[in-house]
Amino acid sequence: MGAGPGERPCKQKSLSSRAVRKMKLPLFVVLTSALILGLLFLAVYSLSHGEITYDPLYAVFVIFSFTSVVDLVIALQEDGYMMGFMDFYTKEGEPYLRTAHGIFICYWDGTVHYLLYLTMAGAIRKRKRYRNLGLYWLGSFAMSLLVFLPGNILGKYSSEMRPTFFLAILYMLVPCWAGMRIFNQSRAPTSYTPDMVQEEQKKSLLQRPADLALIVYLIFAALFTVFRGLVVLDCPTDACFIYIYQYEPYLRDPVAYPKLQMLMYLFYALPFYCLAAYALAFPGCSWLPDWALVFAGAIGQAQFSHMGASMHMRTPFTYRVPEDTWATFFLSNLLLALGPHLLAFRCLWRPAFFLHAALPSSPQDQGKKQQ
C-alpha cells in the first residue's frame, strides 16, 4: 500500500530534521574548538607576555603543543589503547583522522612535533637560538598539511567533509608566517676563517668520500622517486605492475594519501635531490644547509606516515604490504628516510664547503690597514 497524503510530509520533516542535526553537530565542534584555542591563546598571552613580545612564535609553539597532545590521544584511542576521550570529535569533527594515514600523522605530531615545540619554546624563554629546529619543524609541518588536506578532498572520505576542515585550512597560514620569521633569524656564527674555507673548497670530490657517498645516494633516491611517481601515474610497464601489486599495494588505496605523497616526492623531492647533488659537487652553495634541514623534516614525517599506514590494520588487507616483501619495503623506505637526515647532519657538521669563500687578505693589504 502506498503512503497516505499525511505520511509524506512527516517523512520529509524527519529527513530535514536529521539533516539539520547533522549540520549542527559538526558546527558545534568547530565553534567549541575555536573557543578552546582562543581561550588558550588568551591564557598564554597573559602568562607569557614577555616571551611573546620577544618572539611571537612562542604562542604558536605553546598552543600547538596542546594540539599535539590532543593528536596523540586521538591516535592512541583509534589504536585501542584509550577509550572514549575523542570519539565525538573524530566522528563529528574530523573523521579522516581515523584512517591509517591520519593515525600516523597524529602519532608524529604527538611525539616529534611535541618535543620540538617544547624545545623551541624553552629556547625562546632562555633567549637561545632555535633556528635549526625551527627549519626541521617547518618542513615536517608543511609536508603533513600538503598531503593530508588535499587527500581529504580527493580521497574516498571527501563525502565526509566537516566544517572543521576549514579550520584546518587556517593552519596552512602558520607555516608561511613562521617560515618567514625562522628564515630571517640570523645563523649561528662559524669559526671558519677565509683560509680554512678556501682550503676546504679546494678539495676534489675524491678527497671527500662522505660527499661522494651522499651524491650516489641522491642519484639512487632520485631514480626511485621517478619510478614510484610513474607507478602512481599508472605506468603500464611490467616493472611498475609488479611493484604496485607485490611490494607497495598501498599505493592503490583509494584514500588518495599515498598517491599524493608520491606526487609530492616527484614534483618537489626530485628537484631537491638534483640540486643537493650539485651543491655537494660544487662549493659555495650556501642555501643547502638550511634547505637540507627543511627537507629532512619533510621526508621524515612523510616516510613515517607512509610506512606506518602501509602496514596498519586500518588499511584494507589487499592494500597492505605482503609479508614476503616486507623486508624489502621496510629497508628501501627506511633508507629513503635516513638519507636526508645524514645530508642535514653533514651540512651542519662541516659547513665550510657551502660558505661563500672570501679572498684572504694579502700581506700588503694588512700593512695598509695597520698604517
PDB file of C-alpha atoms in Angstrom, residues 29-320:
ATOM      1  CA  VAL A  29      32.623  21.033  17.140  1.00  0.00           C
ATOM      2  CA  VAL A  30      34.120  23.893  15.106  1.00  0.00           C
ATOM      3  CA  LEU A  31      32.865  26.570  17.463  1.00  0.00           C
ATOM      4  CA  THR A  32      33.996  24.641  20.521  1.00  0.00           C
ATOM      5  CA  SER A  33      37.461  24.038  19.049  1.00  0.00           C
ATOM      6  CA  ALA A  34      37.826  27.709  18.100  1.00  0.00           C
ATOM      7  CA  LEU A  35      36.686  28.770  21.571  1.00  0.00           C
ATOM      8  CA  ILE A  36      39.172  26.461  23.300  1.00  0.00           C
ATOM      9  CA  LEU A  37      42.048  27.680  21.117  1.00  0.00           C
ATOM     10  CA  GLY A  38      41.028  31.295  21.706  1.00  0.00           C
ATOM     11  CA  LEU A  39      40.900  30.864  25.474  1.00  0.00           C
ATOM     12  CA  LEU A  40      44.223  29.033  25.382  1.00  0.00           C
ATOM     13  CA  PHE A  41      45.805  31.907  23.440  1.00  0.00           C
ATOM     14  CA  LEU A  42      44.482  34.460  25.958  1.00  0.00           C
ATOM     15  CA  ALA A  43      45.899  32.385  28.823  1.00  0.00           C
ATOM     16  CA  VAL A  44      49.302  32.063  27.157  1.00  0.00           C
ATOM     17  CA  TYR A  45      49.359  35.750  26.262  1.00  0.00           C
ATOM     18  CA  SER A  46      48.550  36.854  29.803  1.00  0.00           C
ATOM     19  CA  LEU A  47      51.034  34.476  31.446  1.00  0.00           C
ATOM     20  CA  SER A  48      53.902  34.854  28.969  1.00  0.00           C
ATOM     21  CA  HIS A  49      53.592  38.366  27.582  1.00  0.00           C
ATOM     22  CA  GLY A  50      57.360  38.914  27.758  1.00  0.00           C
ATOM     23  CA  GLU A  51      58.182  35.821  25.703  1.00  0.00           C
ATOM     24  CA  ILE A  52      55.551  36.661  23.078  1.00  0.00           C
ATOM     25  CA  THR A  53      56.873  40.216  22.808  1.00  0.00           C
ATOM     26  CA  TYR A  54      60.377  38.819  22.307  1.00  0.00           C
ATOM     27  CA  ASP A  55      59.220  36.233  19.743  1.00  0.00           C
ATOM     28  CA  PRO A  56      55.530  35.806  18.729  1.00  0.00           C
ATOM     29  CA  LEU A  57      56.252  32.220  17.699  1.00  0.00           C
ATOM     30  CA  TYR A  58      56.312  31.363  21.407  1.00  0.00           C
ATOM     31  CA  ALA A  59      52.498  31.487  21.449  1.00  0.00           C
ATOM     32  CA  VAL A  60      52.355  29.281  18.348  1.00  0.00           C
ATOM     33  CA  PHE A  61      54.615  26.640  19.867  1.00  0.00           C
ATOM     34  CA  VAL A  62      52.750  26.559  23.191  1.00  0.00           C
ATOM     35  CA  ILE A  63      49.296  26.323  21.572  1.00  0.00           C
ATOM     36  CA  PHE A  64      50.451  23.719  19.077  1.00  0.00           C
ATOM     37  CA  SER A  65      51.971  21.662  21.878  1.00  0.00           C
ATOM     38  CA  PHE A  66      48.445  21.432  23.302  1.00  0.00           C
ATOM     39  CA  THR A  67      47.049  20.271  19.952  1.00  0.00           C
ATOM     40  CA  SER A  68      49.891  17.731  19.741  1.00  0.00           C
ATOM     41  CA  VAL A  69      48.731  16.143  22.978  1.00  0.00           C
ATOM     42  CA  VAL A  70      45.190  16.005  21.562  1.00  0.00           C
ATOM     43  CA  ASP A  71      46.502  14.301  18.421  1.00  0.00           C
ATOM     44  CA  LEU A  72      48.400  11.742  20.473  1.00  0.00           C
ATOM     45  CA  VAL A  73      45.242  10.947  22.438  1.00  0.00           C
ATOM     46  CA  ILE A  74      43.346  10.510  19.153  1.00  0.00           C
ATOM     47  CA  ALA A  75      45.982   8.118  17.792  1.00  0.00           C
ATOM     48  CA  LEU A  76      46.080   6.052  20.991  1.00  0.00           C
ATOM     49  CA  GLN A  77      42.288   5.922  21.076  1.00  0.00           C
ATOM     50  CA  GLU A  78      41.994   4.784  17.452  1.00  0.00           C
ATOM     51  CA  ASP A  79      44.516   2.016  18.107  1.00  0.00           C
ATOM     52  CA  GLY A  80      42.574   0.840  21.166  1.00  0.00           C
ATOM     53  CA  TYR A  81      44.971   1.996  23.885  1.00  0.00           C
ATOM     54  CA  MET A  82      42.471   4.550  25.240  1.00  0.00           C
ATOM     55  CA  MET A  83      38.698   4.611  25.193  1.00  0.00           C
ATOM     56  CA  GLY A  84      36.086   7.306  24.694  1.00  0.00           C
ATOM     57  CA  PHE A  85      38.131  10.507  25.043  1.00  0.00           C
ATOM     58  CA  MET A  86      37.890  11.840  21.489  1.00  0.00           C
ATOM     59  CA  ASP A  87      35.146   9.693  19.935  1.00  0.00           C
ATOM     60  CA  PHE A  88      32.798  12.614  19.463  1.00  0.00           C
ATOM     61  CA  TYR A  89      35.472  14.765  17.790  1.00  0.00           C
ATOM     62  CA  THR A  90      36.708  12.097  15.381  1.00  0.00           C
ATOM     63  CA  LYS A  91      33.150  11.165  14.369  1.00  0.00           C
ATOM     64  CA  GLU A  92      31.644  14.629  14.034  1.00  0.00           C
ATOM     65  CA  GLY A  93      34.735  16.800  13.547  1.00  0.00           C
ATOM     66  CA  GLU A  94      37.465  15.075  11.523  1.00  0.00           C
ATOM     67  CA  PRO A  95      36.513  11.503  10.571  1.00  0.00           C
ATOM     68  CA  TYR A  96      39.525  11.257   8.230  1.00  0.00           C
ATOM     69  CA  LEU A  97      41.767  11.171  11.310  1.00  0.00           C
ATOM     70  CA  ARG A  98      40.509   7.613  11.768  1.00  0.00           C
ATOM     71  CA  THR A  99      42.296   6.466   8.613  1.00  0.00           C
ATOM     72  CA  ALA A 100      45.676   4.764   8.873  1.00  0.00           C
ATOM     73  CA  HIS A 101      47.387   7.837   7.420  1.00  0.00           C
ATOM     74  CA  GLY A 102      45.546  10.148   9.821  1.00  0.00           C
ATOM     75  CA  ILE A 103      46.502   7.998  12.806  1.00  0.00           C
ATOM     76  CA  PHE A 104      50.201   8.113  11.969  1.00  0.00           C
ATOM     77  CA  ILE A 105      50.071  11.860  11.353  1.00  0.00           C
ATOM     78  CA  CYS A 106      48.671  12.133  14.876  1.00  0.00           C
ATOM     79  CA  TYR A 107      51.447   9.909  16.254  1.00  0.00           C
ATOM     80  CA  TRP A 108      54.129  12.058  14.606  1.00  0.00           C
ATOM     81  CA  ASP A 109      52.504  15.280  15.773  1.00  0.00           C
ATOM     82  CA  GLY A 110      52.046  13.940  19.295  1.00  0.00           C
ATOM     83  CA  THR A 111      55.669  12.847  19.682  1.00  0.00           C
ATOM     84  CA  VAL A 112      58.169  14.524  17.327  1.00  0.00           C
ATOM     85  CA  HIS A 113      56.338  17.824  16.919  1.00  0.00           C
ATOM     86  CA  TYR A 114      55.503  17.897  20.629  1.00  0.00           C
ATOM     87  CA  LEU A 115      59.183  17.584  21.603  1.00  0.00           C
ATOM     88  CA  LEU A 116      60.135  20.227  19.042  1.00  0.00           C
ATOM     89  CA  TYR A 117      57.503  22.630  20.395  1.00  0.00           C
ATOM     90  CA  LEU A 118      58.708  22.214  23.975  1.00  0.00           C
ATOM     91  CA  THR A 119      62.354  22.601  22.980  1.00  0.00           C
ATOM     92  CA  MET A 120      61.760  25.692  20.850  1.00  0.00           C
ATOM     93  CA  ALA A 121      59.514  27.303  23.472  1.00  0.00           C
ATOM     94  CA  GLY A 122      62.192  26.622  26.095  1.00  0.00           C
ATOM     95  CA  ALA A 123      64.818  28.163  23.830  1.00  0.00           C
ATOM     96  CA  ILE A 124      62.739  31.329  23.489  1.00  0.00           C
ATOM     97  CA  ARG A 125      62.340  31.581  27.270  1.00  0.00           C
ATOM     98  CA  LYS A 126      66.119  31.280  27.670  1.00  0.00           C
ATOM     99  CA  ARG A 127      66.739  33.651  24.734  1.00  0.00           C
ATOM    100  CA  LYS A 128      68.650  30.998  22.826  1.00  0.00           C
ATOM    101  CA  ARG A 129      68.753  30.083  19.151  1.00  0.00           C
ATOM    102  CA  TYR A 130      66.339  27.516  17.736  1.00  0.00           C
ATOM    103  CA  ARG A 131      66.700  28.187  14.002  1.00  0.00           C
ATOM    104  CA  ASN A 132      67.807  24.669  13.045  1.00  0.00           C
ATOM    105  CA  LEU A 133      64.999  23.029  14.998  1.00  0.00           C
ATOM    106  CA  GLY A 134      62.556  25.503  13.516  1.00  0.00           C
ATOM    107  CA  LEU A 135      63.599  24.660   9.961  1.00  0.00           C
ATOM    108  CA  TYR A 136      63.182  20.937  10.629  1.00  0.00           C
ATOM    109  CA  TRP A 137      59.725  21.534  12.124  1.00  0.00           C
ATOM    110  CA  LEU A 138      58.773  23.779   9.208  1.00  0.00           C
ATOM    111  CA  GLY A 139      59.467  21.040   6.654  1.00  0.00           C
ATOM    112  CA  SER A 140      57.676  18.405   8.691  1.00  0.00           C
ATOM    113  CA  PHE A 141      54.612  20.545   9.386  1.00  0.00           C
ATOM    114  CA  ALA A 142      54.312  21.714   5.778  1.00  0.00           C
ATOM    115  CA  MET A 143      54.603  18.202   4.335  1.00  0.00           C
ATOM    116  CA  SER A 144      51.901  16.813   6.610  1.00  0.00           C
ATOM    117  CA  LEU A 145      49.468  19.551   5.556  1.00  0.00           C
ATOM    118  CA  LEU A 146      50.293  19.402   1.848  1.00  0.00           C
ATOM    119  CA  VAL A 147      49.408  15.706   1.734  1.00  0.00           C
ATOM    120  CA  PHE A 148      46.688  15.434   4.356  1.00  0.00           C
ATOM    121  CA  LEU A 149      44.429  18.340   3.377  1.00  0.00           C
ATOM    122  CA  PRO A 150      44.253  17.601  -0.389  1.00  0.00           C
ATOM    123  CA  GLY A 151      43.914  13.906   0.431  1.00  0.00           C
ATOM    124  CA  ASN A 152      40.787  14.652   2.431  1.00  0.00           C
ATOM    125  CA  ILE A 153      39.266  16.394  -0.584  1.00  0.00           C
ATOM    126  CA  LEU A 154      40.315  13.914  -3.276  1.00  0.00           C
ATOM    127  CA  GLY A 155      40.085  10.587  -1.447  1.00  0.00           C
ATOM    128  CA  LYS A 156      37.156   8.377  -0.616  1.00  0.00           C
ATOM    129  CA  TYR A 157      36.452  10.409   2.540  1.00  0.00           C
ATOM    130  CA  SER A 158      35.643  13.548   0.548  1.00  0.00           C
ATOM    131  CA  SER A 159      31.929  12.947   1.169  1.00  0.00           C
ATOM    132  CA  GLU A 160      32.554  13.172   4.927  1.00  0.00           C
ATOM    133  CA  MET A 161      33.941  16.704   4.915  1.00  0.00           C
ATOM    134  CA  ARG A 162      33.045  18.690   8.005  1.00  0.00           C
ATOM    135  CA  PRO A 163      33.244  22.426   8.825  1.00  0.00           C
ATOM    136  CA  THR A 164      36.332  21.636  10.922  1.00  0.00           C
ATOM    137  CA  PHE A 165      38.198  21.126   7.640  1.00  0.00           C
ATOM    138  CA  PHE A 166      38.075  24.873   7.016  1.00  0.00           C
ATOM    139  CA  LEU A 167      39.550  25.429  10.467  1.00  0.00           C
ATOM    140  CA  ALA A 168      42.416  23.141   9.451  1.00  0.00           C
ATOM    141  CA  ILE A 169      42.970  25.190   6.296  1.00  0.00           C
ATOM    142  CA  LEU A 170      43.883  28.142   8.526  1.00  0.00           C
ATOM    143  CA  TYR A 171      46.794  26.025   9.742  1.00  0.00           C
ATOM    144  CA  MET A 172      48.312  26.453   6.278  1.00  0.00           C
ATOM    145  CA  LEU A 173      48.902  30.125   7.044  1.00  0.00           C
ATOM    146  CA  VAL A 174      51.010  29.235  10.077  1.00  0.00           C
ATOM    147  CA  PRO A 175      53.994  27.637   8.281  1.00  0.00           C
ATOM    148  CA  CYS A 176      54.063  30.536   5.801  1.00  0.00           C
ATOM    149  CA  TRP A 177      54.325  33.131   8.540  1.00  0.00           C
ATOM    150  CA  ALA A 178      56.531  31.011  10.800  1.00  0.00           C
ATOM    151  CA  GLY A 179      58.821  30.089   7.906  1.00  0.00           C
ATOM    152  CA  MET A 180      59.455  33.744   7.092  1.00  0.00           C
ATOM    153  CA  ARG A 181      60.353  34.510  10.697  1.00  0.00           C
ATOM    154  CA  ILE A 182      62.582  31.453  11.079  1.00  0.00           C
ATOM    155  CA  PHE A 183      64.467  32.044   7.831  1.00  0.00           C
ATOM    156  CA  ASN A 184      65.010  35.689   8.782  1.00  0.00           C
ATOM    157  CA  GLN A 185      66.728  34.714  12.011  1.00  0.00           C
ATOM    158  CA  SER A 186      70.495  35.024  11.952  1.00  0.00           C
ATOM    159  CA  ARG A 187      72.539  31.878  11.501  1.00  0.00           C
ATOM    160  CA  ALA A 188      74.834  30.601  14.209  1.00  0.00           C
ATOM    161  CA  PRO A 189      78.335  32.078  13.767  1.00  0.00           C
ATOM    162  CA  THR A 190      81.060  29.781  12.470  1.00  0.00           C
ATOM    163  CA  SER A 191      84.717  29.690  13.471  1.00  0.00           C
ATOM    164  CA  TYR A 192      85.997  29.178   9.941  1.00  0.00           C
ATOM    165  CA  THR A 193      88.497  31.709   8.601  1.00  0.00           C
ATOM    166  CA  PRO A 194      88.609  32.578   4.878  1.00  0.00           C
ATOM    167  CA  ASP A 195      91.763  30.481   4.545  1.00  0.00           C
ATOM    168  CA  MET A 196      90.032  27.461   6.084  1.00  0.00           C
ATOM    169  CA  VAL A 197      87.033  27.889   3.788  1.00  0.00           C
ATOM    170  CA  GLN A 198      89.247  28.089   0.702  1.00  0.00           C
ATOM    171  CA  GLU A 199      91.240  25.071   1.809  1.00  0.00           C
ATOM    172  CA  GLU A 200      88.072  23.024   2.251  1.00  0.00           C
ATOM    173  CA  GLN A 201      86.612  24.105  -1.072  1.00  0.00           C
ATOM    174  CA  LYS A 202      89.782  23.210  -2.956  1.00  0.00           C
ATOM    175  CA  LYS A 203      89.298  19.516  -2.160  1.00  0.00           C
ATOM    176  CA  SER A 204      88.106  17.360  -5.019  1.00  0.00           C
ATOM    177  CA  LEU A 205      85.166  15.007  -4.700  1.00  0.00           C
ATOM    178  CA  LEU A 206      87.508  12.030  -4.304  1.00  0.00           C
ATOM    179  CA  GLN A 207      89.041  13.741  -1.266  1.00  0.00           C
ATOM    180  CA  ARG A 208      85.558  13.965   0.276  1.00  0.00           C
ATOM    181  CA  PRO A 209      84.299  10.355   0.417  1.00  0.00           C
ATOM    182  CA  ALA A 210      81.294  11.254   2.590  1.00  0.00           C
ATOM    183  CA  ASP A 211      80.082  13.749  -0.004  1.00  0.00           C
ATOM    184  CA  LEU A 212      80.681  11.243  -2.794  1.00  0.00           C
ATOM    185  CA  ALA A 213      78.593   8.641  -0.948  1.00  0.00           C
ATOM    186  CA  LEU A 214      75.807  11.188  -0.448  1.00  0.00           C
ATOM    187  CA  ILE A 215      75.808  12.062  -4.154  1.00  0.00           C
ATOM    188  CA  VAL A 216      75.491   8.379  -5.040  1.00  0.00           C
ATOM    189  CA  TYR A 217      72.624   8.088  -2.567  1.00  0.00           C
ATOM    190  CA  LEU A 218      70.885  11.158  -4.029  1.00  0.00           C
ATOM    191  CA  ILE A 219      71.105   9.705  -7.536  1.00  0.00           C
ATOM    192  CA  PHE A 220      69.535   6.407  -6.460  1.00  0.00           C
ATOM    193  CA  ALA A 221      66.892   8.242  -4.398  1.00  0.00           C
ATOM    194  CA  ALA A 222      66.018  10.370  -7.430  1.00  0.00           C
ATOM    195  CA  LEU A 223      65.647   7.287  -9.629  1.00  0.00           C
ATOM    196  CA  PHE A 224      63.477   5.563  -7.023  1.00  0.00           C
ATOM    197  CA  THR A 225      61.353   8.720  -6.741  1.00  0.00           C
ATOM    198  CA  VAL A 226      60.813   8.810 -10.505  1.00  0.00           C
ATOM    199  CA  PHE A 227      59.909   5.130 -10.514  1.00  0.00           C
ATOM    200  CA  ARG A 228      57.301   5.426  -7.757  1.00  0.00           C
ATOM    201  CA  GLY A 229      55.910   8.527  -9.415  1.00  0.00           C
ATOM    202  CA  LEU A 230      55.394   6.541 -12.604  1.00  0.00           C
ATOM    203  CA  VAL A 231      53.778   3.755 -10.582  1.00  0.00           C
ATOM    204  CA  VAL A 232      51.050   6.014  -9.144  1.00  0.00           C
ATOM    205  CA  LEU A 233      50.563   7.580 -12.574  1.00  0.00           C
ATOM    206  CA  ASP A 234      49.550   4.118 -13.866  1.00  0.00           C
ATOM    207  CA  CYS A 235      52.611   3.413 -15.958  1.00  0.00           C
ATOM    208  CA  PRO A 236      51.802   0.230 -17.979  1.00  0.00           C
ATOM    209  CA  THR A 237      55.290  -1.343 -17.789  1.00  0.00           C
ATOM    210  CA  ASP A 238      55.736  -4.758 -16.175  1.00  0.00           C
ATOM    211  CA  ALA A 239      58.096  -3.385 -13.523  1.00  0.00           C
ATOM    212  CA  CYS A 240      55.503  -0.872 -12.309  1.00  0.00           C
ATOM    213  CA  PHE A 241      52.754  -3.504 -12.340  1.00  0.00           C
ATOM    214  CA  ILE A 242      54.839  -5.947 -10.297  1.00  0.00           C
ATOM    215  CA  TYR A 243      55.890  -3.276  -7.814  1.00  0.00           C
ATOM    216  CA  ILE A 244      52.437  -1.904  -7.064  1.00  0.00           C
ATOM    217  CA  TYR A 245      50.931  -5.370  -6.553  1.00  0.00           C
ATOM    218  CA  GLN A 246      53.799  -7.197  -4.830  1.00  0.00           C
ATOM    219  CA  TYR A 247      55.759  -4.524  -2.955  1.00  0.00           C
ATOM    220  CA  GLU A 248      53.614  -1.445  -2.260  1.00  0.00           C
ATOM    221  CA  PRO A 249      49.940  -2.202  -2.891  1.00  0.00           C
ATOM    222  CA  TYR A 250      49.145   0.663  -0.512  1.00  0.00           C
ATOM    223  CA  LEU A 251      49.774   2.969  -3.481  1.00  0.00           C
ATOM    224  CA  ARG A 252      46.451   1.692  -4.898  1.00  0.00           C
ATOM    225  CA  ASP A 253      44.468   2.583  -1.776  1.00  0.00           C
ATOM    226  CA  PRO A 254      41.545   4.883  -2.727  1.00  0.00           C
ATOM    227  CA  VAL A 255      42.190   7.156   0.280  1.00  0.00           C
ATOM    228  CA  ALA A 256      44.488   9.148  -2.088  1.00  0.00           C
ATOM    229  CA  TYR A 257      47.109   9.931   0.564  1.00  0.00           C
ATOM    230  CA  PRO A 258      49.795   7.570  -0.833  1.00  0.00           C
ATOM    231  CA  LYS A 259      49.302   8.804  -4.403  1.00  0.00           C
ATOM    232  CA  LEU A 260      49.571  12.415  -3.307  1.00  0.00           C
ATOM    233  CA  GLN A 261      52.657  11.574  -1.284  1.00  0.00           C
ATOM    234  CA  MET A 262      54.389  10.055  -4.298  1.00  0.00           C
ATOM    235  CA  LEU A 263      53.438  13.053  -6.432  1.00  0.00           C
ATOM    236  CA  MET A 264      54.866  15.378  -3.785  1.00  0.00           C
ATOM    237  CA  TYR A 265      58.088  13.411  -3.999  1.00  0.00           C
ATOM    238  CA  LEU A 266      58.059  13.556  -7.786  1.00  0.00           C
ATOM    239  CA  PHE A 267      57.479  17.296  -8.118  1.00  0.00           C
ATOM    240  CA  TYR A 268      59.353  18.591  -5.055  1.00  0.00           C
ATOM    241  CA  ALA A 269      61.739  15.972  -3.706  1.00  0.00           C
ATOM    242  CA  LEU A 270      63.160  15.062  -7.118  1.00  0.00           C
ATOM    243  CA  PRO A 271      64.353  18.617  -7.931  1.00  0.00           C
ATOM    244  CA  PHE A 272      65.894  18.867  -4.460  1.00  0.00           C
ATOM    245  CA  TYR A 273      67.822  15.622  -4.947  1.00  0.00           C
ATOM    246  CA  CYS A 274      69.326  17.011  -8.151  1.00  0.00           C
ATOM    247  CA  LEU A 275      70.141  20.409  -6.639  1.00  0.00           C
ATOM    248  CA  ALA A 276      71.633  18.856  -3.500  1.00  0.00           C
ATOM    249  CA  ALA A 277      73.895  16.624  -5.602  1.00  0.00           C
ATOM    250  CA  TYR A 278      75.079  19.737  -7.462  1.00  0.00           C
ATOM    251  CA  ALA A 279      75.707  21.576  -4.171  1.00  0.00           C
ATOM    252  CA  LEU A 280      77.815  18.677  -2.867  1.00  0.00           C
ATOM    253  CA  ALA A 281      79.916  18.666  -6.037  1.00  0.00           C
ATOM    254  CA  PHE A 282      80.479  22.414  -6.425  1.00  0.00           C
ATOM    255  CA  PRO A 283      81.398  24.699  -3.495  1.00  0.00           C
ATOM    256  CA  GLY A 284      79.693  27.856  -2.293  1.00  0.00           C
ATOM    257  CA  CYS A 285      76.019  26.737  -2.321  1.00  0.00           C
ATOM    258  CA  SER A 286      75.149  28.446   0.961  1.00  0.00           C
ATOM    259  CA  TRP A 287      71.448  27.609   0.631  1.00  0.00           C
ATOM    260  CA  LEU A 288      71.932  23.858   1.126  1.00  0.00           C
ATOM    261  CA  PRO A 289      72.333  23.658   4.967  1.00  0.00           C
ATOM    262  CA  ASP A 290      69.011  25.434   5.591  1.00  0.00           C
ATOM    263  CA  TRP A 291      67.024  23.586   2.958  1.00  0.00           C
ATOM    264  CA  ALA A 292      68.583  20.258   3.906  1.00  0.00           C
ATOM    265  CA  LEU A 293      67.038  20.682   7.357  1.00  0.00           C
ATOM    266  CA  VAL A 294      63.642  21.591   5.875  1.00  0.00           C
ATOM    267  CA  PHE A 295      63.837  18.627   3.526  1.00  0.00           C
ATOM    268  CA  ALA A 296      64.877  16.230   6.301  1.00  0.00           C
ATOM    269  CA  GLY A 297      61.840  17.218   8.358  1.00  0.00           C
ATOM    270  CA  ALA A 298      59.527  16.817   5.375  1.00  0.00           C
ATOM    271  CA  ILE A 299      60.844  13.386   4.368  1.00  0.00           C
ATOM    272  CA  GLY A 300      60.966  12.155   7.968  1.00  0.00           C
ATOM    273  CA  GLN A 301      57.292  12.956   8.519  1.00  0.00           C
ATOM    274  CA  ALA A 302      56.268  11.647   5.099  1.00  0.00           C
ATOM    275  CA  GLN A 303      58.077   8.344   5.377  1.00  0.00           C
ATOM    276  CA  PHE A 304      56.872   7.716   8.922  1.00  0.00           C
ATOM    277  CA  SER A 305      53.244   8.204   7.890  1.00  0.00           C
ATOM    278  CA  HIS A 306      53.612   6.282   4.640  1.00  0.00           C
ATOM    279  CA  MET A 307      55.415   3.280   6.133  1.00  0.00           C
ATOM    280  CA  GLY A 308      53.094   3.085   9.113  1.00  0.00           C
ATOM    281  CA  ALA A 309      49.909   3.374   7.071  1.00  0.00           C
ATOM    282  CA  SER A 310      51.162   0.721   4.627  1.00  0.00           C
ATOM    283  CA  MET A 311      51.139  -1.874   7.412  1.00  0.00           C
ATOM    284  CA  HIS A 312      48.386  -0.617   9.728  1.00  0.00           C
ATOM    285  CA  MET A 313      45.253  -2.621  10.450  1.00  0.00           C
ATOM    286  CA  ARG A 314      43.010   0.253   9.305  1.00  0.00           C
ATOM    287  CA  THR A 315      44.372  -0.208   5.798  1.00  0.00           C
ATOM    288  CA  PRO A 316      42.399  -2.924   3.968  1.00  0.00           C
ATOM    289  CA  PHE A 317      44.273  -6.209   3.783  1.00  0.00           C
ATOM    290  CA  THR A 318      44.573  -6.119  -0.019  1.00  0.00           C
ATOM    291  CA  TYR A 319      46.470  -2.814   0.196  1.00  0.00           C
ATOM    292  CA  ARG A 320      48.890  -3.775   2.974  1.00  0.00           C
TER     293      ARG A 320
END
